[in-house]
Short mmCIF file of C-alpha atoms in Angstrom, two decimals:
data_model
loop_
_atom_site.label_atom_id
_atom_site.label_comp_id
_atom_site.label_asym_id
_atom_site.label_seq_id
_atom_site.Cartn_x
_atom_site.Cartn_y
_atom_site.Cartn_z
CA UNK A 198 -4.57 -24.13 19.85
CA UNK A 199 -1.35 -26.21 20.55
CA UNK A 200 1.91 -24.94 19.65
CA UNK A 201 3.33 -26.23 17.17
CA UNK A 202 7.79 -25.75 15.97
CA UNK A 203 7.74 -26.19 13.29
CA UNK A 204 11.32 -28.21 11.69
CA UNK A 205 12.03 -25.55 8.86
CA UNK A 206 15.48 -24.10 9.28
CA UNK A 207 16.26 -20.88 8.10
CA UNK A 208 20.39 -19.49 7.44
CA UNK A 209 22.23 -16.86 5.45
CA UNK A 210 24.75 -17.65 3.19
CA UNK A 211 27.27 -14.57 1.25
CA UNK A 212 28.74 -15.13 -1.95
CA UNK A 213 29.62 -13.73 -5.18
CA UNK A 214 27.45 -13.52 -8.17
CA UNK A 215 29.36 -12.42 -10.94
CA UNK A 216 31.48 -10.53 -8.81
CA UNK A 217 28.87 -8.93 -7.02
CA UNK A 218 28.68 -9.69 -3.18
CA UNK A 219 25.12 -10.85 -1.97
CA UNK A 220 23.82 -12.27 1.16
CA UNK A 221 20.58 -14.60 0.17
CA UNK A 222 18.19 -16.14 2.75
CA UNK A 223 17.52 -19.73 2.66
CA UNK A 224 15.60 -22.06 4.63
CA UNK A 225 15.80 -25.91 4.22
CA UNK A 226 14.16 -28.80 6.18
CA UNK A 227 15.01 -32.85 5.82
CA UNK A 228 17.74 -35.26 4.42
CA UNK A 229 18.82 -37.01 1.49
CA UNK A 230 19.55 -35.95 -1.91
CA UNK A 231 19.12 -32.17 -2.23
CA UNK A 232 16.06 -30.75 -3.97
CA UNK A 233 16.38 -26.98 -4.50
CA UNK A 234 13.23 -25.02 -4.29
CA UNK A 235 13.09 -21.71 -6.18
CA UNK A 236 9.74 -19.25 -5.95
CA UNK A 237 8.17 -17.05 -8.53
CA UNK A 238 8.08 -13.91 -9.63
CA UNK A 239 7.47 -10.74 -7.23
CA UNK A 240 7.59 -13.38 -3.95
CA UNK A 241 9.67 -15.54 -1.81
CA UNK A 242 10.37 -19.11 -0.38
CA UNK A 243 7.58 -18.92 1.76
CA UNK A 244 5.88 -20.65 -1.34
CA UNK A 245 7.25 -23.62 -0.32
CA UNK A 246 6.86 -23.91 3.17
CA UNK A 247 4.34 -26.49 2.62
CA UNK A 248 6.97 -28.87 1.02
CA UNK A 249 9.43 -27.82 3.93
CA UNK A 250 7.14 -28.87 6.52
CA UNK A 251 5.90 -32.17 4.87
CA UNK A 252 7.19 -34.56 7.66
CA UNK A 253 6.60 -38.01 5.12
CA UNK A 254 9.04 -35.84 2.45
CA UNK A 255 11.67 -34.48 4.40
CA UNK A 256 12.07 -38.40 5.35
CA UNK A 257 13.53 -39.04 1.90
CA UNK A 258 14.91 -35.21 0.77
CA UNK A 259 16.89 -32.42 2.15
CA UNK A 260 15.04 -29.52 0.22
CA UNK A 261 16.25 -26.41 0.46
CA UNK A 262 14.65 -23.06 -0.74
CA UNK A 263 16.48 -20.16 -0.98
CA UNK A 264 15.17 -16.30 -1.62
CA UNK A 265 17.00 -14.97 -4.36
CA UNK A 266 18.10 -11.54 -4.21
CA UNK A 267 16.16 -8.60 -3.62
CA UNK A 268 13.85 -10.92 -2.69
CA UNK A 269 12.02 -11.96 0.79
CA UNK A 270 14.72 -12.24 3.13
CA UNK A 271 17.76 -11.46 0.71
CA UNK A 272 18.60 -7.89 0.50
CA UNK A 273 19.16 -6.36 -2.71
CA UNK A 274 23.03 -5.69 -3.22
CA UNK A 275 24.56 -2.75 -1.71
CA UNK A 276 24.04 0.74 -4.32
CA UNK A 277 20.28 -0.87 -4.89
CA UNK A 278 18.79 2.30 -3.96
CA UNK A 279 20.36 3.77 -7.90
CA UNK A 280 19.78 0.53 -9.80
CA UNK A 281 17.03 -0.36 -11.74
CA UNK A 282 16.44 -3.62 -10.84
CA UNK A 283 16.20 -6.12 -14.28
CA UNK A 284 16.98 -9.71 -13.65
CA UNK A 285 18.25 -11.19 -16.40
CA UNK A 286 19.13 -14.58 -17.84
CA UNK A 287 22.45 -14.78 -16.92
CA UNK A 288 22.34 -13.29 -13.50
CA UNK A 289 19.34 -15.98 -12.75
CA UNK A 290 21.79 -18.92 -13.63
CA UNK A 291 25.00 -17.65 -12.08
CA UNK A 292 22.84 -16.85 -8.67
CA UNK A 293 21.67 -20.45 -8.58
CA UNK A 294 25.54 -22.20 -9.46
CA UNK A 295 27.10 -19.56 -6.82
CA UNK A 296 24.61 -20.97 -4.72
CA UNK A 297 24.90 -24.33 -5.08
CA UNK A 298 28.73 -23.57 -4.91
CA UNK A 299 28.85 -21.58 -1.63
CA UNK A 300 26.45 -24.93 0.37
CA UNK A 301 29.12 -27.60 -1.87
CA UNK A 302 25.80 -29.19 -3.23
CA UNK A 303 26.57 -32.08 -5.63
CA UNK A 304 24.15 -31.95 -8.72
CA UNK A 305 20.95 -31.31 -6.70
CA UNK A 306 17.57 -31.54 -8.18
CA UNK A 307 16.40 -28.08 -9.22
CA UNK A 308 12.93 -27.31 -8.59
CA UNK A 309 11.28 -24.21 -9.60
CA UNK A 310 7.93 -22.02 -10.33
CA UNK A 311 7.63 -19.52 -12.73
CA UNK A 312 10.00 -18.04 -13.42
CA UNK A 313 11.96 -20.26 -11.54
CA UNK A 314 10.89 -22.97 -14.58
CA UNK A 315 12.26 -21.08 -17.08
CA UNK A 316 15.52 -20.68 -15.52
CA UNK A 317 15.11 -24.56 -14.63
CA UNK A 318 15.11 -24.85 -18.66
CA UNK A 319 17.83 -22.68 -19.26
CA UNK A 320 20.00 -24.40 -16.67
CA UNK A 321 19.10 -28.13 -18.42
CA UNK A 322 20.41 -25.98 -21.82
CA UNK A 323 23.73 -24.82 -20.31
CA UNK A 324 24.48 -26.55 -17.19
CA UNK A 325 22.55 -30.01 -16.56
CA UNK A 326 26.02 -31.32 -15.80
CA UNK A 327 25.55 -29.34 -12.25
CA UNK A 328 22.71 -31.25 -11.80
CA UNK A 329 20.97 -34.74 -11.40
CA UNK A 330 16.85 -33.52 -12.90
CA UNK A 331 14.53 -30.40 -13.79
CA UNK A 332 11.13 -29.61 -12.60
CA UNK A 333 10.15 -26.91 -14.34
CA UNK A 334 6.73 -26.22 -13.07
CA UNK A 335 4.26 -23.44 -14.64
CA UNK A 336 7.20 -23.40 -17.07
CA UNK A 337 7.45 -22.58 -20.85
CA UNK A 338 10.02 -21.25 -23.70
CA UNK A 339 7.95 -17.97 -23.65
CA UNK A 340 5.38 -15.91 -23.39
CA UNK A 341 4.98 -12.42 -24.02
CA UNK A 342 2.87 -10.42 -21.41
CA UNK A 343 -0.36 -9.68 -21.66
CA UNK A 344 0.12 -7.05 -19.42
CA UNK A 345 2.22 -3.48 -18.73
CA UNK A 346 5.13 -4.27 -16.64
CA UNK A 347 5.96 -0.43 -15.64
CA UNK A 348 2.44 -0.78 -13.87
CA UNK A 349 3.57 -2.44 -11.05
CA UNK A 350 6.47 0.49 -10.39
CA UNK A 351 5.03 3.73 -10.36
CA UNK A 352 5.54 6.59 -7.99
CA UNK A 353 1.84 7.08 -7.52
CA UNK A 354 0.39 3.33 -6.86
CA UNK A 355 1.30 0.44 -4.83
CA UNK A 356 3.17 -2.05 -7.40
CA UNK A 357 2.54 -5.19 -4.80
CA UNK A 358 -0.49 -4.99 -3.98
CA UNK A 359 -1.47 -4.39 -7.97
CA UNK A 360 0.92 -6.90 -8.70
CA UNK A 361 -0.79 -9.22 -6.31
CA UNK A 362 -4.39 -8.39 -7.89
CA UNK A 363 -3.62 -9.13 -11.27
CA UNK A 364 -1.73 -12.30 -10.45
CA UNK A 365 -4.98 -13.60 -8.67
CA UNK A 366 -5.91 -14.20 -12.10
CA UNK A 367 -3.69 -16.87 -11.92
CA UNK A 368 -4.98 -18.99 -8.91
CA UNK A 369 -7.65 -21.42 -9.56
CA UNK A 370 -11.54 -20.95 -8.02
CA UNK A 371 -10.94 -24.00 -6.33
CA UNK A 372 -7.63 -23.04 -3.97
CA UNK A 373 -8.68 -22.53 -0.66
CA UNK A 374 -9.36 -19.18 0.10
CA UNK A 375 -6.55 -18.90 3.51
CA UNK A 376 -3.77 -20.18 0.89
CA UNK A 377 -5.27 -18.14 -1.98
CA UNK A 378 -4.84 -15.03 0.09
CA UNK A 379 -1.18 -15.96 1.53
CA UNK A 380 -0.11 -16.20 -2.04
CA UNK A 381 -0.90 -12.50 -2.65
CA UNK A 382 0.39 -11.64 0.50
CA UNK A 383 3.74 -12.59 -0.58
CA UNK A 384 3.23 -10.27 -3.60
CA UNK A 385 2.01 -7.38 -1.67
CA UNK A 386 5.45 -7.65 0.27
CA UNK A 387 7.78 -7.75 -2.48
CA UNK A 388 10.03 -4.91 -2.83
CA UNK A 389 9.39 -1.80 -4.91
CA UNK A 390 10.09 -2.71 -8.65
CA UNK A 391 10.83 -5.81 -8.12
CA UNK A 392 8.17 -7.96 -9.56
CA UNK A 393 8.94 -5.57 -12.79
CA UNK A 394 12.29 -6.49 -12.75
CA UNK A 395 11.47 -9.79 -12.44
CA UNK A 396 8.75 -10.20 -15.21
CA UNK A 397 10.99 -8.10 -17.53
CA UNK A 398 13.12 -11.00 -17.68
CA UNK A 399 9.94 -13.82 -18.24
CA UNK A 400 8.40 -11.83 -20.54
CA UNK A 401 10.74 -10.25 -22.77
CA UNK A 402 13.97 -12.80 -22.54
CA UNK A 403 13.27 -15.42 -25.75
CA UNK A 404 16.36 -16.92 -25.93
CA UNK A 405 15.20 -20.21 -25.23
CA UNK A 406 12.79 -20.31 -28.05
CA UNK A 407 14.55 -22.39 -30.83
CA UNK A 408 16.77 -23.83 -28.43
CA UNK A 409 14.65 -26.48 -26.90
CA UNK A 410 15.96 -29.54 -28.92
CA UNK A 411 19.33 -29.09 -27.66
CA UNK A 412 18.52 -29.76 -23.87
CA UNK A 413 19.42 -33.53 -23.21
CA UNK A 414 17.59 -35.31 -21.31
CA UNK A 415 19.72 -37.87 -20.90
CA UNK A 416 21.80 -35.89 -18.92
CA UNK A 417 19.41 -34.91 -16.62
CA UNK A 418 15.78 -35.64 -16.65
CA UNK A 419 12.79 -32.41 -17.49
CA UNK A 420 9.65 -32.56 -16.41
CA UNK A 421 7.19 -29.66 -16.76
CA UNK A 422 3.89 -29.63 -14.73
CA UNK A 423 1.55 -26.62 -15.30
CA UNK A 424 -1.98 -26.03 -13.81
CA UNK A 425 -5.24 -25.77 -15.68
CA UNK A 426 -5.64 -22.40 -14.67
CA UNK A 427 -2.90 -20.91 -15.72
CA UNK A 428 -3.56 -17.69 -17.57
CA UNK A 429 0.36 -16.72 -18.17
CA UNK A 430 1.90 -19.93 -18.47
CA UNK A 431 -0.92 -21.58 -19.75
CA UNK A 432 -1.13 -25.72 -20.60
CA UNK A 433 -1.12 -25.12 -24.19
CA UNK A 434 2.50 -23.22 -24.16
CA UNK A 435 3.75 -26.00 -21.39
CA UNK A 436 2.66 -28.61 -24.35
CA UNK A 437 4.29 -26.75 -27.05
CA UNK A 438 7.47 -26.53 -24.70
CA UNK A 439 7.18 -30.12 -23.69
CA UNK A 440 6.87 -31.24 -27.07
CA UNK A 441 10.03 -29.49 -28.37
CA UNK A 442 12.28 -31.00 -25.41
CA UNK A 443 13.47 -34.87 -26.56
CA UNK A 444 12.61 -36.86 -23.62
CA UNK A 445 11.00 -34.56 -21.45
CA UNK A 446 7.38 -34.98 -19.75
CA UNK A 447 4.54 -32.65 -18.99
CA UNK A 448 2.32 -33.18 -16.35
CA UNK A 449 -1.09 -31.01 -16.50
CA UNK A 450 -2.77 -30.65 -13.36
CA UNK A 451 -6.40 -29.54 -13.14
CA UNK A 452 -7.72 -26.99 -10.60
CA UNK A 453 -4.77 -25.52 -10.14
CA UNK A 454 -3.34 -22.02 -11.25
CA UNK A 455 0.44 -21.16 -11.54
CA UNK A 456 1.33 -21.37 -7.76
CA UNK A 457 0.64 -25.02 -7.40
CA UNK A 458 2.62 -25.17 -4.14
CA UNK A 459 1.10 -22.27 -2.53
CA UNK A 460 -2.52 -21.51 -3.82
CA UNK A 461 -3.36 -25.26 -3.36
CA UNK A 462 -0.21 -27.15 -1.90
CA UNK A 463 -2.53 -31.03 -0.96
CA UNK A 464 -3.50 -30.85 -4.80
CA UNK A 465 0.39 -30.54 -5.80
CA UNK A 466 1.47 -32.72 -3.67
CA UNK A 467 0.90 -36.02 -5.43
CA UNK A 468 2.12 -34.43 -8.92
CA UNK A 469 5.18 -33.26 -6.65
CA UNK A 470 5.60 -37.07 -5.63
CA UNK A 471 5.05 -38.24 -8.86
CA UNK A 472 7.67 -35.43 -10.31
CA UNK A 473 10.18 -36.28 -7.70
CA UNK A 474 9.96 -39.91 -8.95
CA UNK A 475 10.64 -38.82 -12.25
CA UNK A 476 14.27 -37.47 -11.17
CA UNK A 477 15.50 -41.09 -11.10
CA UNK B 41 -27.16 -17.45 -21.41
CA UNK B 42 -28.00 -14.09 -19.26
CA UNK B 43 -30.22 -11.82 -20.90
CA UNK B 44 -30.50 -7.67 -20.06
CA UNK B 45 -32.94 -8.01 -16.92
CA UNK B 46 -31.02 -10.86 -15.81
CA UNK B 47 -27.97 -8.77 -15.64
CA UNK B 48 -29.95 -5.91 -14.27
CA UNK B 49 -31.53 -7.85 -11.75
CA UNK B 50 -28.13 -9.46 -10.21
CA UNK B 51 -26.57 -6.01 -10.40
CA UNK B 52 -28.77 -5.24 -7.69
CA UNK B 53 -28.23 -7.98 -5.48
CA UNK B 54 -24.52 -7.54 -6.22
CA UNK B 55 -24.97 -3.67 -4.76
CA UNK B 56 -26.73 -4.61 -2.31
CA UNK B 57 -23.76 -7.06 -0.74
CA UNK B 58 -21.13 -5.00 -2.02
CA UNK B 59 -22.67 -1.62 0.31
CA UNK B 60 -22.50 -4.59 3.14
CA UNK B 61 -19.09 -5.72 3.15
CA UNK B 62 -16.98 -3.10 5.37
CA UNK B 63 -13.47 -4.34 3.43
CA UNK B 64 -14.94 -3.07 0.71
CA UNK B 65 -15.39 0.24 1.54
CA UNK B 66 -11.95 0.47 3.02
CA UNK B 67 -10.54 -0.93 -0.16
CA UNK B 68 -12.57 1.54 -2.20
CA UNK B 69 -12.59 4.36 0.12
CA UNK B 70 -10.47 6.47 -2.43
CA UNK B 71 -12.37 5.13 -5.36
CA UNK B 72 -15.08 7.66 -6.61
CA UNK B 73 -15.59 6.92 -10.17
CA UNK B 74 -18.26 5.41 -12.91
CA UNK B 75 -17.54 2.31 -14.29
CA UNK B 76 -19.25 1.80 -17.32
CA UNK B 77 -20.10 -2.40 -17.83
CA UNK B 78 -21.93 -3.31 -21.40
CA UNK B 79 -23.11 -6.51 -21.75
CA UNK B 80 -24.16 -7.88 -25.38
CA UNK B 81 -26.13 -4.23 -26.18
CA UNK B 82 -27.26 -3.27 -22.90
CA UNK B 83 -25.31 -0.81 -20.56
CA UNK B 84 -24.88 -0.29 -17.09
CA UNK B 85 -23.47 2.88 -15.19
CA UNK B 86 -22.09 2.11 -12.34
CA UNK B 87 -21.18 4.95 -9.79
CA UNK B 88 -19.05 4.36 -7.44
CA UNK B 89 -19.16 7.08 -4.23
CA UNK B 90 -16.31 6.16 -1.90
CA UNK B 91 -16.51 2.86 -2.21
CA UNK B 92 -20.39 2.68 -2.01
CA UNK B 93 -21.71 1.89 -5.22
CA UNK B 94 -24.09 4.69 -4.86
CA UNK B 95 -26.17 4.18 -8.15
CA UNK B 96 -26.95 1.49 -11.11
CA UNK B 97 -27.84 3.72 -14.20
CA UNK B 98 -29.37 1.81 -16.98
CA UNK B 99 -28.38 2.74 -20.20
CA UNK B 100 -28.08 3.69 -23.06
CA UNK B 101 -26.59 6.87 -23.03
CA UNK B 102 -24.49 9.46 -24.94
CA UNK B 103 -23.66 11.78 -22.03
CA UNK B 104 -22.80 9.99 -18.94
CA UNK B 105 -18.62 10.08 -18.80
CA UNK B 106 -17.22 6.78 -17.29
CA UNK B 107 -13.44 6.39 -15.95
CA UNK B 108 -13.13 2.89 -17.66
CA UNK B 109 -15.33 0.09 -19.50
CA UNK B 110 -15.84 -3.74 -19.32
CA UNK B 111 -17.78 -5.17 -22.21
CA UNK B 112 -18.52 -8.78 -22.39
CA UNK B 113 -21.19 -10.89 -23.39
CA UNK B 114 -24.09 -12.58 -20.80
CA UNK B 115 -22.62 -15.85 -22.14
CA UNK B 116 -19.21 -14.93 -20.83
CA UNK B 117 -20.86 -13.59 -17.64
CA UNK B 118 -22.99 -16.45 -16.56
CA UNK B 119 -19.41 -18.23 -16.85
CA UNK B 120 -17.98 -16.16 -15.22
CA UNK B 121 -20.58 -16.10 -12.37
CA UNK B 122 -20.16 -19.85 -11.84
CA UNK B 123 -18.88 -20.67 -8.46
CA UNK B 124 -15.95 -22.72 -10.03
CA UNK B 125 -16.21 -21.07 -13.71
CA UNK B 126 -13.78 -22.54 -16.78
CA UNK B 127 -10.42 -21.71 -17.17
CA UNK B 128 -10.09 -18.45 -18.82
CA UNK B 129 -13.88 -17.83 -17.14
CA UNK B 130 -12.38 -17.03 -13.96
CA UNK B 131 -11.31 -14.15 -14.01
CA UNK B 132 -11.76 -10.23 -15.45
CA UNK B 133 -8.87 -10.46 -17.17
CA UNK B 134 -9.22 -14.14 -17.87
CA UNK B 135 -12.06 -12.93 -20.08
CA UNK B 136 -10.02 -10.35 -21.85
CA UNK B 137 -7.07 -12.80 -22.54
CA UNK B 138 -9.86 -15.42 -24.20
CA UNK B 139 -11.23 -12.72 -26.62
CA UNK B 140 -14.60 -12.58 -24.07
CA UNK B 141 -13.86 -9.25 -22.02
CA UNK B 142 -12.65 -5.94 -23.14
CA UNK B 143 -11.20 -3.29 -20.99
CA UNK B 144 -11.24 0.18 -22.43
CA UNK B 145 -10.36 4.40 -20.89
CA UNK B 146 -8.54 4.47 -18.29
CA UNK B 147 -7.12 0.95 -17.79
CA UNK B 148 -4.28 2.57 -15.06
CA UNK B 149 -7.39 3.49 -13.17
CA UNK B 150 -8.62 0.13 -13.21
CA UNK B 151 -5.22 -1.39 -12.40
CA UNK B 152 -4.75 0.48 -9.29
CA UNK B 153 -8.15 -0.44 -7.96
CA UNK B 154 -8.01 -3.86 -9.31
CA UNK B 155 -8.82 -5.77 -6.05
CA UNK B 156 -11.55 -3.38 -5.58
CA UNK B 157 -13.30 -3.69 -8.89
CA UNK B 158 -11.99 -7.88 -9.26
CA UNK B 159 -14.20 -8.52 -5.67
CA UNK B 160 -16.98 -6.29 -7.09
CA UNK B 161 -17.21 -8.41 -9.94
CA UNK B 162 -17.15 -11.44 -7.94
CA UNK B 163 -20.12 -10.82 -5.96
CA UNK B 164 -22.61 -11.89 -8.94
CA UNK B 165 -21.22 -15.60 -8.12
CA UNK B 166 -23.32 -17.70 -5.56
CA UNK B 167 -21.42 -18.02 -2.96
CA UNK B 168 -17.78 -16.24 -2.61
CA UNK B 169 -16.96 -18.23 0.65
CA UNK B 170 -15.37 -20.92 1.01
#
């Protein structure tokens, strides 16, 4: 096998997030207008790395994809060891401004999966001015789970590597099986209570539900994309979400779950084109 | 649409390459339980010895205690056995989310061995490789 460097960067950057100091991982490859990449749920940029090493993409954009705190390569803030970790709304927006603040980025695109979509929609409702377009992929107003959160925490069970067996649900039959089984990797890895904390904000913050007519578009371009096989996010609440966003557009992508970018990243890529397009 | 023996008789093919795979006894190797699976009316014990699945025990029956149930329909299953099923057919808990699957005792039980019991499952499919 030849060696092969790959061009992916990777840097740490400290900063305040709401007054709370935090030193977050990021990795970026390319140049050109900035697109930021943000992972799901109970993972980590490594989601990505397929985008970050796409030599025809990286031509055209400087994308850069950070690991938010307590995530991957981030530590969790210092007195983690006594917090109960609950992201919330409000902490998922200021993390991504302080970000964009600390590396001076000037109204990037923001890109994101999951969880990272539904903070893409909250940041179109509050800030779009921050930024030049929305992908807000595997992305809705809300769903409740259909699942226990407090499983994946418990004293007497391994939370990522349940975590990672109930999200296989969520990759499609026809992912190849090497990327279908890096994708759970990245869930077995995540830090204890973290993929609780994280789906305790996606499935029990609704705030965006009602709201959806007041993100403009105009502004700043949305586009949703969601996979056919998406059990949590699923087509039918990306329509309804679409539909209630003036302007916006859904793309619905067959054989594919709700880790496009990692379960199956040369079947996103041409939607990922095709969305990048879209941010004018 | 699978009928009883047709469930019965891929049951034993799916023991028979699920005693083969060595993962699978490391993943299971702490898993010593009977899973009860009902299909339409017909019922299936499956025990479970260290991973092994040691026995198939055809129901019915009033007196054989199981840790935790899957009930479906051989509709759902012979979905669900495709080697690309539907969305929503894809999974265990794909069927429980469309109203086709229904999990029921001790679901923590089934959680923590969910890999385990998900690759079990899978085995009734063609062809798992890819």
């Amino acid at each position: 096998m030849t060696a092969t460097l790959e061009a992916i960067t990777g840097r740490y950057v400290t900063l305040d997030v709401a007054g709370v100091p935090q030193r977050m991982y990021f990795e970026e490859a390319g140049s050109g207008p900035v697109v930021l990449l943000f992972h799901t749920a109970g993972a980590d940029n490594r989601q990505w790395r397929h985008i970050l090493n796409d030599a025809e993409l990286t031509n055209r954009f400087r994308f850069i994809a950070p690991d938010m705190p307590w995530h991957g390569k981030s530590l969790p803030p210092d007195g983690w060891h006594t917090e109960e970790y609950l992201l919330s709304t409000d902490a998922y927006m200021a993390t991504v401004l302080s970000f964009c603040n600390a590396l001076g980025l000037d109204r990037p695109i923001y890109a994101g999966c999951s969880m990272g979509g539904r903070i893409a929609l909250q940041l179109a409702l509050h800030h779009a001015e921050h930024f030049s377009g929305f992908i807000a992929i595997e992305a809705s107003d809300f769903q409740p789970a259909w699942y226990d959160i407090d499983w994946f925490h418990r004293p007497d069970a391994p939370g990522g590597e349940m975590g990672a067996a109930l999200v296989s649900a969520n990759i499609a039959p026809q992912a190849p099986e090497v990327e279908r089984w890096n994708t759970q990797w990245m869930f077995m890895q995540s830090g204890p209570g973290v993929f609780r904390g994280d789906l305790s904000f996606y499935t029990q913050d609704d705030s965006l539900v009602g709201q959806l007519d007041r993100i403009d578009t105009s502004a700043a371009p949305v586009h949703i994309m969601v996979g056919t096989y998406d059990l949590t996010c699923t087509p039918e609440d990306a329509q309804r979400t679409a539909d209630g966003i003036p302007g916006a557009t859904l793309d619905i992508m067959p054989e594919i779950g709700h880790f496009p970018m990692s379960e199956h990243p040369t079947r996103f890529r041409p939607h990922f084109v095709e969305a990048l397009a879209r941010m004018g | 649409m699978l009928d009883t023996p047709d469930v019965a008789t891929r049951l034993d093919a799916m023991r028979a390459r699920h005693n083969a795979l060595p993962h699978l006894a490391r993943l299971g190797a702490l898993f010593s339980e009977t899973v009860l699976l009902e299909i339409d009316d017909a019922e299936f014990y499956l025990h479970f010895d260290n991973g092994r699945l040691a026995e198939i025990q055809p129901g019915p029956s009033r007196k054989t205690p199981w840790r935790f149930a899957f009930r479906s329909d051989g509709d759902a299953l012979d979905a669900f056995w495709q080697v690309h099923p539907v969305p929503g057919f894809h999974d265990v808990f794909g069927l429980v989310k469309i109203g086709r699957g229904r999990i029921e005792g001790d679901i923590l039980c089934l959680v923590k061995n969910l890999r385990f019991f998900k690759e079990f499952m899978a085995l009734g499919r063609p062809d798992i490789a890819k």
